Tab-separated table of C-alpha atoms in Angstrom:
chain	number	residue	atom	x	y	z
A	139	UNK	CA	12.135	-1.689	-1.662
A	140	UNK	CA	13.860	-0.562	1.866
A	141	UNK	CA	15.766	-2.413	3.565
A	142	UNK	CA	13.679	-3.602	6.199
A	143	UNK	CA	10.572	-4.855	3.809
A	144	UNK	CA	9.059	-8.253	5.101
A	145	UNK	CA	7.385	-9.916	2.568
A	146	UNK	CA	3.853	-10.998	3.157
A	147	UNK	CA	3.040	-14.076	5.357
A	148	UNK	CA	1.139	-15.561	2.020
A	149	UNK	CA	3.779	-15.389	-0.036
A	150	UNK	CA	6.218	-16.592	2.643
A	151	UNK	CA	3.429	-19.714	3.470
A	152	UNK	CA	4.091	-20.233	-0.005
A	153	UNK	CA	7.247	-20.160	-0.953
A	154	UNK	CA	10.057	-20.089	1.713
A	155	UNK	CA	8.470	-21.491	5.280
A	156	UNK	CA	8.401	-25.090	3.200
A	157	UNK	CA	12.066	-24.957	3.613
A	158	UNK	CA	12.840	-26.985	7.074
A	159	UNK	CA	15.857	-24.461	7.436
A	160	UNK	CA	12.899	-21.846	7.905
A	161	UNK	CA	10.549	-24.323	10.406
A	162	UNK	CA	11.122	-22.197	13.331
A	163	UNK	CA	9.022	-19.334	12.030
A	164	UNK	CA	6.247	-21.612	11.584
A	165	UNK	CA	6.811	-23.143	15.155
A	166	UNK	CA	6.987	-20.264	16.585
A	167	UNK	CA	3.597	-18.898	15.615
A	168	UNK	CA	1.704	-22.187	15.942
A	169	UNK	CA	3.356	-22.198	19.793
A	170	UNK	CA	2.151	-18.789	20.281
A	171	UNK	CA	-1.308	-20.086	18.798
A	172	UNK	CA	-1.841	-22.974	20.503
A	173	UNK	CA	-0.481	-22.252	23.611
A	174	UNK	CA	2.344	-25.148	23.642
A	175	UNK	CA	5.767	-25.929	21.895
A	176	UNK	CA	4.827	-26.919	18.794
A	177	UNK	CA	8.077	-28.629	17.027
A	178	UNK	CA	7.345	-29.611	12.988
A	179	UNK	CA	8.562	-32.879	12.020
A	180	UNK	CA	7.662	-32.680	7.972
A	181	UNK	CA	5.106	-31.690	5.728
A	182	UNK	CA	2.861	-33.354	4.234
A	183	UNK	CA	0.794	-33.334	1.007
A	184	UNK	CA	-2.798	-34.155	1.132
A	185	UNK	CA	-5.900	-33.367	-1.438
A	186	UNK	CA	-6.604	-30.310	0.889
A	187	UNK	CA	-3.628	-28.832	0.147
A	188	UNK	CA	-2.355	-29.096	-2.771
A	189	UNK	CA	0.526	-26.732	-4.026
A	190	UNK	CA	-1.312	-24.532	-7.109
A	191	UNK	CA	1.344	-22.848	-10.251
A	192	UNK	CA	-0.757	-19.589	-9.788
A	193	UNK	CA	0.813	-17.697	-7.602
A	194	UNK	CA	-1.880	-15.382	-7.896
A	195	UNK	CA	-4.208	-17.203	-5.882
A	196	UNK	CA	-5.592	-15.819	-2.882
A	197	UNK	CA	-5.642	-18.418	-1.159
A	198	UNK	CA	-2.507	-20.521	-0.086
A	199	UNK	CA	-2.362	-23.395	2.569
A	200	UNK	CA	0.542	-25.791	4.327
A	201	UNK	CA	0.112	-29.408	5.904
A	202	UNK	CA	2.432	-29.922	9.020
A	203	UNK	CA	2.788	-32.723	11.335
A	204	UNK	CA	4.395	-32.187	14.414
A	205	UNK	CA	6.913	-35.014	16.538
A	206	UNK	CA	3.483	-35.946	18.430
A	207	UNK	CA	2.219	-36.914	14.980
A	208	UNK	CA	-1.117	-34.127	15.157
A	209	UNK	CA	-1.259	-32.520	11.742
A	210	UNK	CA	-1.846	-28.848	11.542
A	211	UNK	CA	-3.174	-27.699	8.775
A	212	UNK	CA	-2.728	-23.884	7.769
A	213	UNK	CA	-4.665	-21.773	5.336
A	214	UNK	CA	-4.790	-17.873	4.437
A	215	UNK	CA	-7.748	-17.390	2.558
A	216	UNK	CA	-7.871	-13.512	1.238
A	217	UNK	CA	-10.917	-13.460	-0.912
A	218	UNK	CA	-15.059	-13.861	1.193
A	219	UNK	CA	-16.003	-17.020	1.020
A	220	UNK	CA	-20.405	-17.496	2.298
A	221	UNK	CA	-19.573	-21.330	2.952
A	222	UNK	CA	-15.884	-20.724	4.232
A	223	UNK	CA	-17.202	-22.449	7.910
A	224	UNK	CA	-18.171	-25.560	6.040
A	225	UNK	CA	-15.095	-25.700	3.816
A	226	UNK	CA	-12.820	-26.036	7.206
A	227	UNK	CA	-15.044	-28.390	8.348
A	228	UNK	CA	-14.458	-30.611	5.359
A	229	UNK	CA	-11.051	-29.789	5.192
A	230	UNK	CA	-10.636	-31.205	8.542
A	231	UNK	CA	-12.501	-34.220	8.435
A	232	UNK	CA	-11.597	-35.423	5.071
A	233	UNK	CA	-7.745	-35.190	7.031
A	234	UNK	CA	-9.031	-37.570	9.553
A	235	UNK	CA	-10.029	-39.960	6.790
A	236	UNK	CA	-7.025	-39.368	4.669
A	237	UNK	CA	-4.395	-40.351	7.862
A	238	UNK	CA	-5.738	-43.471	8.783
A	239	UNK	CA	-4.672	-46.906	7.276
A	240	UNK	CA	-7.419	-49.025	6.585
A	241	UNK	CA	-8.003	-51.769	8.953
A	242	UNK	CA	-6.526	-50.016	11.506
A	243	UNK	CA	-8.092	-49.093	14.847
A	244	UNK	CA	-10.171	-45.910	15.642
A	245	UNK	CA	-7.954	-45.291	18.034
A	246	UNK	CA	-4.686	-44.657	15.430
A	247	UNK	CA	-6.816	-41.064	13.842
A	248	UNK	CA	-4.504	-38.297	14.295
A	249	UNK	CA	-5.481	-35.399	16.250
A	250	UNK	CA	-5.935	-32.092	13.664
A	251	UNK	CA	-5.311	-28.632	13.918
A	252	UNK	CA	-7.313	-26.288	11.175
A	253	UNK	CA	-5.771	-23.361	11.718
A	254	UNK	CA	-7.537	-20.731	9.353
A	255	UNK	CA	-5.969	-16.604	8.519
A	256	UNK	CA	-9.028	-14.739	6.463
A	257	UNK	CA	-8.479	-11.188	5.269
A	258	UNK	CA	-12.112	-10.509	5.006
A	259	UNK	CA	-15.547	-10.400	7.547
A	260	UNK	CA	-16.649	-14.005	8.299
A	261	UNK	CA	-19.644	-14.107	10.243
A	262	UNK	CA	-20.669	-11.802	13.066
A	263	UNK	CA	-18.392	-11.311	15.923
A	264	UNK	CA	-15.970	-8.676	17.693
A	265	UNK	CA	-12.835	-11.064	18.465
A	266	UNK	CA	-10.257	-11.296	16.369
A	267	UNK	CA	-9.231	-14.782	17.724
A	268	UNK	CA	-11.397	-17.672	17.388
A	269	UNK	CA	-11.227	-21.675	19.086
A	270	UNK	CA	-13.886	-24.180	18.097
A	271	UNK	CA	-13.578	-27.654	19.743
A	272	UNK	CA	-16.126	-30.414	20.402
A	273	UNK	CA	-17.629	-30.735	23.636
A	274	UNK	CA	-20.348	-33.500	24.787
A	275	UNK	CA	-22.337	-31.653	27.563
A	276	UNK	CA	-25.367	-32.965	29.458
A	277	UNK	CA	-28.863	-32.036	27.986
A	278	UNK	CA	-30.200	-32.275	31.780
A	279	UNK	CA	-27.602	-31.931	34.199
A	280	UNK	CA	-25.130	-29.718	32.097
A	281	UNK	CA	-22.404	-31.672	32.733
A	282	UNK	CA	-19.256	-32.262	30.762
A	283	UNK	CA	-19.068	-35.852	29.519
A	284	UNK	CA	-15.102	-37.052	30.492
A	285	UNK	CA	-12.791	-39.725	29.523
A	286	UNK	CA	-12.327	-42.703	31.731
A	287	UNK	CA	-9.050	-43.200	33.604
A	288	UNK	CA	-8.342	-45.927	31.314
A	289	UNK	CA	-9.282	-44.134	28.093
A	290	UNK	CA	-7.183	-41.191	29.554
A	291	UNK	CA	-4.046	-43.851	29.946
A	292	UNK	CA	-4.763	-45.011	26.667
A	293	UNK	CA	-5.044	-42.289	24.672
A	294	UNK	CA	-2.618	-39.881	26.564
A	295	UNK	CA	-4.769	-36.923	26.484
A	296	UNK	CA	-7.540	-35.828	29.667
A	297	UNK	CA	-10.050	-34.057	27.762
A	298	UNK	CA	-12.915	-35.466	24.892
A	299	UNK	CA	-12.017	-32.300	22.668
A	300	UNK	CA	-8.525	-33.428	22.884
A	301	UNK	CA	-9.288	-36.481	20.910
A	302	UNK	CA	-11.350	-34.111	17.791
A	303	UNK	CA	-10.465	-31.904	15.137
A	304	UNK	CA	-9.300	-28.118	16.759
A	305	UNK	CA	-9.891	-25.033	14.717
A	306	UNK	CA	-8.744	-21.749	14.953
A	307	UNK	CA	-9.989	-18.340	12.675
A	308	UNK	CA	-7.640	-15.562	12.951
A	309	UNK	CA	-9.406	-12.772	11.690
A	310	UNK	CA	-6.864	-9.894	11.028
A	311	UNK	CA	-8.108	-7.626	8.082
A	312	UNK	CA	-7.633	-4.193	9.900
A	313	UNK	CA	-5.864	-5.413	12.879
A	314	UNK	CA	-3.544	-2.681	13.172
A	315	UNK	CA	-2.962	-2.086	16.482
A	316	UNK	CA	0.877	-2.996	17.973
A	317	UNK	CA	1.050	-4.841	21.596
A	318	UNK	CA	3.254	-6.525	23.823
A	319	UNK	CA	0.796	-10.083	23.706
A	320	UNK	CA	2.554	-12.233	21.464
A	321	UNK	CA	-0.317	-13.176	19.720
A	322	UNK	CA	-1.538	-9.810	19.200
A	323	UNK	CA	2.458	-9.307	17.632
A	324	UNK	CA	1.493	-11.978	15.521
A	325	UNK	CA	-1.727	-10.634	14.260
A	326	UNK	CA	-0.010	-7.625	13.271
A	327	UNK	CA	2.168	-9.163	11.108
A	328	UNK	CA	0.030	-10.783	9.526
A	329	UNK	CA	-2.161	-8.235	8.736
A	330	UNK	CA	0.356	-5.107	8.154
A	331	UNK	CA	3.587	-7.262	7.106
A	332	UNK	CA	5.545	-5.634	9.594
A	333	UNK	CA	7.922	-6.381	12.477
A	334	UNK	CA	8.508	-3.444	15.082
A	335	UNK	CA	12.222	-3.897	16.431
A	336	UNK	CA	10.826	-4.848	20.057
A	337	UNK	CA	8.747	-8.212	18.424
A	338	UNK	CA	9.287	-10.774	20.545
A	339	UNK	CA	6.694	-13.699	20.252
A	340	UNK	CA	7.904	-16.639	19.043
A	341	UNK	CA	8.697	-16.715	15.919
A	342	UNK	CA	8.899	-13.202	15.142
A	343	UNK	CA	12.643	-12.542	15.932
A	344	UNK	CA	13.345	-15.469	13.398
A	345	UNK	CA	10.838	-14.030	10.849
A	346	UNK	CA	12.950	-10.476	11.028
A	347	UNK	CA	15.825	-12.190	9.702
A	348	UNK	CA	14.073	-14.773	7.474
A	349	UNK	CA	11.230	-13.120	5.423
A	350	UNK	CA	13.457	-9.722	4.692
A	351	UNK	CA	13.125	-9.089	0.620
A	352	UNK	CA	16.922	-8.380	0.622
A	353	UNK	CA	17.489	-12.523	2.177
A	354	UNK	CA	15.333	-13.833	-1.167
A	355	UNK	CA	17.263	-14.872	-4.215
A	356	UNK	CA	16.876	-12.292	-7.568
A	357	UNK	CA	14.355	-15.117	-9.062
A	358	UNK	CA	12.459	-14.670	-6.142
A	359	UNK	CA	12.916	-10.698	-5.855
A	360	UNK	CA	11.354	-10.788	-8.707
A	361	UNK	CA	8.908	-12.495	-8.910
A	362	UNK	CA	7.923	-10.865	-5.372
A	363	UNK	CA	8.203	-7.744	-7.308
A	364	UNK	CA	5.305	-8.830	-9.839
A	365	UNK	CA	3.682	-9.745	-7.248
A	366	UNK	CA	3.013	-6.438	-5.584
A	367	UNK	CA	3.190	-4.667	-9.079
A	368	UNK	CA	0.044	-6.191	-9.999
A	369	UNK	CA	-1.547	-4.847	-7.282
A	370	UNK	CA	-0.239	-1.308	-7.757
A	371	UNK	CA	-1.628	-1.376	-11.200
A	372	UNK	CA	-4.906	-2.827	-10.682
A	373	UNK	CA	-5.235	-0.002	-8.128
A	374	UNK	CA	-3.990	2.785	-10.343
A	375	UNK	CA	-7.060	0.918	-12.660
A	376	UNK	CA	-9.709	1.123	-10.166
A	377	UNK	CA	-8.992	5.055	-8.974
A	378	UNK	CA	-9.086	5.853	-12.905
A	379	UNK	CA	-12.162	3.444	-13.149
A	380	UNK	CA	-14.078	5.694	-10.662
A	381	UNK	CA	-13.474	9.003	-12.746
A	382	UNK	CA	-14.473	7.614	-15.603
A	383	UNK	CA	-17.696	5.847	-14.089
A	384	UNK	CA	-18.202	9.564	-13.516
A	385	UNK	CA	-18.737	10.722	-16.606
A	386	UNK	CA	-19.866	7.511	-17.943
A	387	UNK	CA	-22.820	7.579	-15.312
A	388	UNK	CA	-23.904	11.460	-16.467
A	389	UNK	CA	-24.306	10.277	-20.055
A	390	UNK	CA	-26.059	6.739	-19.210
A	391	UNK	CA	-28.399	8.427	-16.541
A	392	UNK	CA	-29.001	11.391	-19.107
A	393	UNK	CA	-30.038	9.162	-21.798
A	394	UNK	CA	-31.601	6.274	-19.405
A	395	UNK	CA	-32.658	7.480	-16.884
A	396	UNK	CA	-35.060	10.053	-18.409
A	397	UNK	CA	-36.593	7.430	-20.911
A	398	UNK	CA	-37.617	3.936	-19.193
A	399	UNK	CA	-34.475	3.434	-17.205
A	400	UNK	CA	-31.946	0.566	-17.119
A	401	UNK	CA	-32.730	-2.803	-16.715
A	402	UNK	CA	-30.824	-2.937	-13.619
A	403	UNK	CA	-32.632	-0.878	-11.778
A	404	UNK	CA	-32.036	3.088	-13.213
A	405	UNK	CA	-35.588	4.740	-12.640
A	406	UNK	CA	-34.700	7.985	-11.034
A	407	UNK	CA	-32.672	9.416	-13.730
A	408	UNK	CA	-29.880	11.702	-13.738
A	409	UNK	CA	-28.797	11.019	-10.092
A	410	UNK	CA	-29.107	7.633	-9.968
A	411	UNK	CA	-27.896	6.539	-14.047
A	412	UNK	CA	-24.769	8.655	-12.692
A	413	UNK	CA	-24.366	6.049	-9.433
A	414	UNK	CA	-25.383	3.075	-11.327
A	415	UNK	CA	-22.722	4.031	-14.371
A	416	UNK	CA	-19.806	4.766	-12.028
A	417	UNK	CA	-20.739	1.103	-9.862
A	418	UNK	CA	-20.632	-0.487	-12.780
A	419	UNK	CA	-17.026	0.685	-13.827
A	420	UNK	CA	-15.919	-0.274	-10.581
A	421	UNK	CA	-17.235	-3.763	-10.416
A	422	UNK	CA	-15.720	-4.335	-14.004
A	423	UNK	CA	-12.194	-3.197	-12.694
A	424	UNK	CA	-12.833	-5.215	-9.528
A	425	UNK	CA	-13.805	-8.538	-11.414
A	426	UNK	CA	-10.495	-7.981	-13.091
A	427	UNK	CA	-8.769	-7.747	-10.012
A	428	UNK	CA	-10.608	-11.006	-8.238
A	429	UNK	CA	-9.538	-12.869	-11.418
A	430	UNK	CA	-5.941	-12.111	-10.532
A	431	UNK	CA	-6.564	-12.783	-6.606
A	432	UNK	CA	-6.316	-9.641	-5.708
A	433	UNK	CA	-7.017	-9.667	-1.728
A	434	UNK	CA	-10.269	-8.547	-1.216
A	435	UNK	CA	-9.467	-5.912	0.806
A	436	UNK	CA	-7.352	-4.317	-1.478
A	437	UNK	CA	-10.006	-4.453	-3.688
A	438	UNK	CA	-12.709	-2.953	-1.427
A	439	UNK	CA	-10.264	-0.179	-0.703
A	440	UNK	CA	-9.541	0.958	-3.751
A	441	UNK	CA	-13.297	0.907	-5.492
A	442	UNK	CA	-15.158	1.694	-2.038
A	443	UNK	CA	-17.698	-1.400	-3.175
A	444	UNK	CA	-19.090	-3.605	-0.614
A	445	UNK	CA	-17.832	-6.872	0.319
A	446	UNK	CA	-20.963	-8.155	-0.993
A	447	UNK	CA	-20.535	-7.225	-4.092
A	448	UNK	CA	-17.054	-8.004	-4.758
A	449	UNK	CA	-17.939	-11.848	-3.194
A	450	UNK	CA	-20.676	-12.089	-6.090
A	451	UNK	CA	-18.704	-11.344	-8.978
């Protein structure tokens, strides 16, 4: 690997950004995020977010709470997930549930932050950005229900939403376009592994220097190195998958497709035993992929299959 190869943000959620020597990366990004300094006073384990021994996973999350005690909870999630809005939403809540002592007042649940990176198409929507909070708004007037000046004293925050669970869906699969916004930087990274020389969001500069593959230890070189290998062969597999799907297809629709077709569907033959045989290579390779944690769009790359049909294997 050159020189300059950052390793992905994943990985680096995984392994090195638990280190509080590398906190300031984190920081960095959730400032740029959020909007405010964000300063990490520990991390924390919870049921959500429990460490897993496969690092193949593709899915990898970190608990923080910050010197305000609010917890911020981050997840990269790389393979489609149908239910993925509810599964925040229970992340979330069972957090508020999980930081309270019992017996204590409503007033002692800690403010969280579900702060969610997917590498794939969740829902409908152009943005690649995305901030859900609660809001209590008049059914007749349209008005904003507010906290009282004594509530506002109380609880140190102006707003209702301030008081409920914040998320955030960074949606970077493709997001390859370089800018001077620092969350735009950010995005970038995270979806390309890459910092241009003139990064300078918050965060990034110390990323440059922190996340290089030359700054991890051999152990961790190498297991890096797996890492990507296993993608590099699983993708040699798929591209050698589709030739053979090829030929596999002519004989299956040739035999098939003539007679009374396949079960799956092969009644026009030739033409379509040939697509059906080739698909069905491909979605063999790619189930072997997915059962590695392959990111899904790695996957769709290399076999050309739809996300649908990688997300039902």
């Amino acid at each position: 690997m050159r020189d300059k190869t950052y390793i992905s943000f994943d990985w680096a959620l995984k392994r090195l950004l638990r280190d509080k020597a590398n906190f300031d990366v984190l920081e960095g990004f959730l400032s740029t995020l959020l909007g405010t300094t964000i300063n990490i006073h520990r991390l924390l384990e919870s049921e959500s977010n429990k460490d897993r021994d496969d690092s193949k996973m593709n899915r990898v999350d970190i608990l923080a709470e910050n010197t305000e005690g609010e917890l911020l909870l981050i997840e990269v999630q790389g393979e489609s997930e149908f239910a993925y809005f509810q599964r925040i939403l229970f992340g979330a809540s069972k957090l508020v549930t999980e930081y309270i002592d019992s017996g204590k007042n409503y007033e002692n649940v800690k403010k969280v932050y579900s702060i969610n990176i997917v590498y794939f198409d969740l829902g409908q929507g152009k943005d690649f950005v995305y901030h859900g909070k609660t809001e209590f708004r008049g059914v007749h007037y349209d008005d904003v229900l507010r906290l009282s000046s004594f509530q506002q004293q109380k609880f140190g925050v102006d707003e209702v939403y301030k008081l409920y669970p914040e998320y955030y869906i960074l949606k970077v699969n493709d997001f390859n376009r370089w800018s001077k916004v620092p969350i735009e930087q950010w995005i970038y990274f995270l979806s390309t592994s890459e910092i241009p020389e003139d990064a300078d969001a918050p965060g990034l500069k110390e990323a440059r220097q922190k996340l290089l593959f030359t700054k991890m230890s051999r152990e961790e070189q190498e297991a890096y190195r797996r890492y990507i290998d296993d993608r590099v062969i699983l993708a040699d597999q798929i591209y050698t998958a589709r030739g053979e799907g090829k030929l596999e297809g002519r004989a299956e629709g040739r035999a098939e497709g003539r007679a009374e077709g396949r079960a799956e569907g092969l009644a026009e033959g030739l033409a379509e035993g040939q697509a059906q045989g080739r698909k069905e290579a491909l979605l063999e390779s790619a189930r072997k992929m997915k059962s590695l944690g392959v990111d899904i769009n790695i996957i769709r790359s290399a076999t050309g299959l739809s996300e649908n049909d990688i997300a039902e294997l």
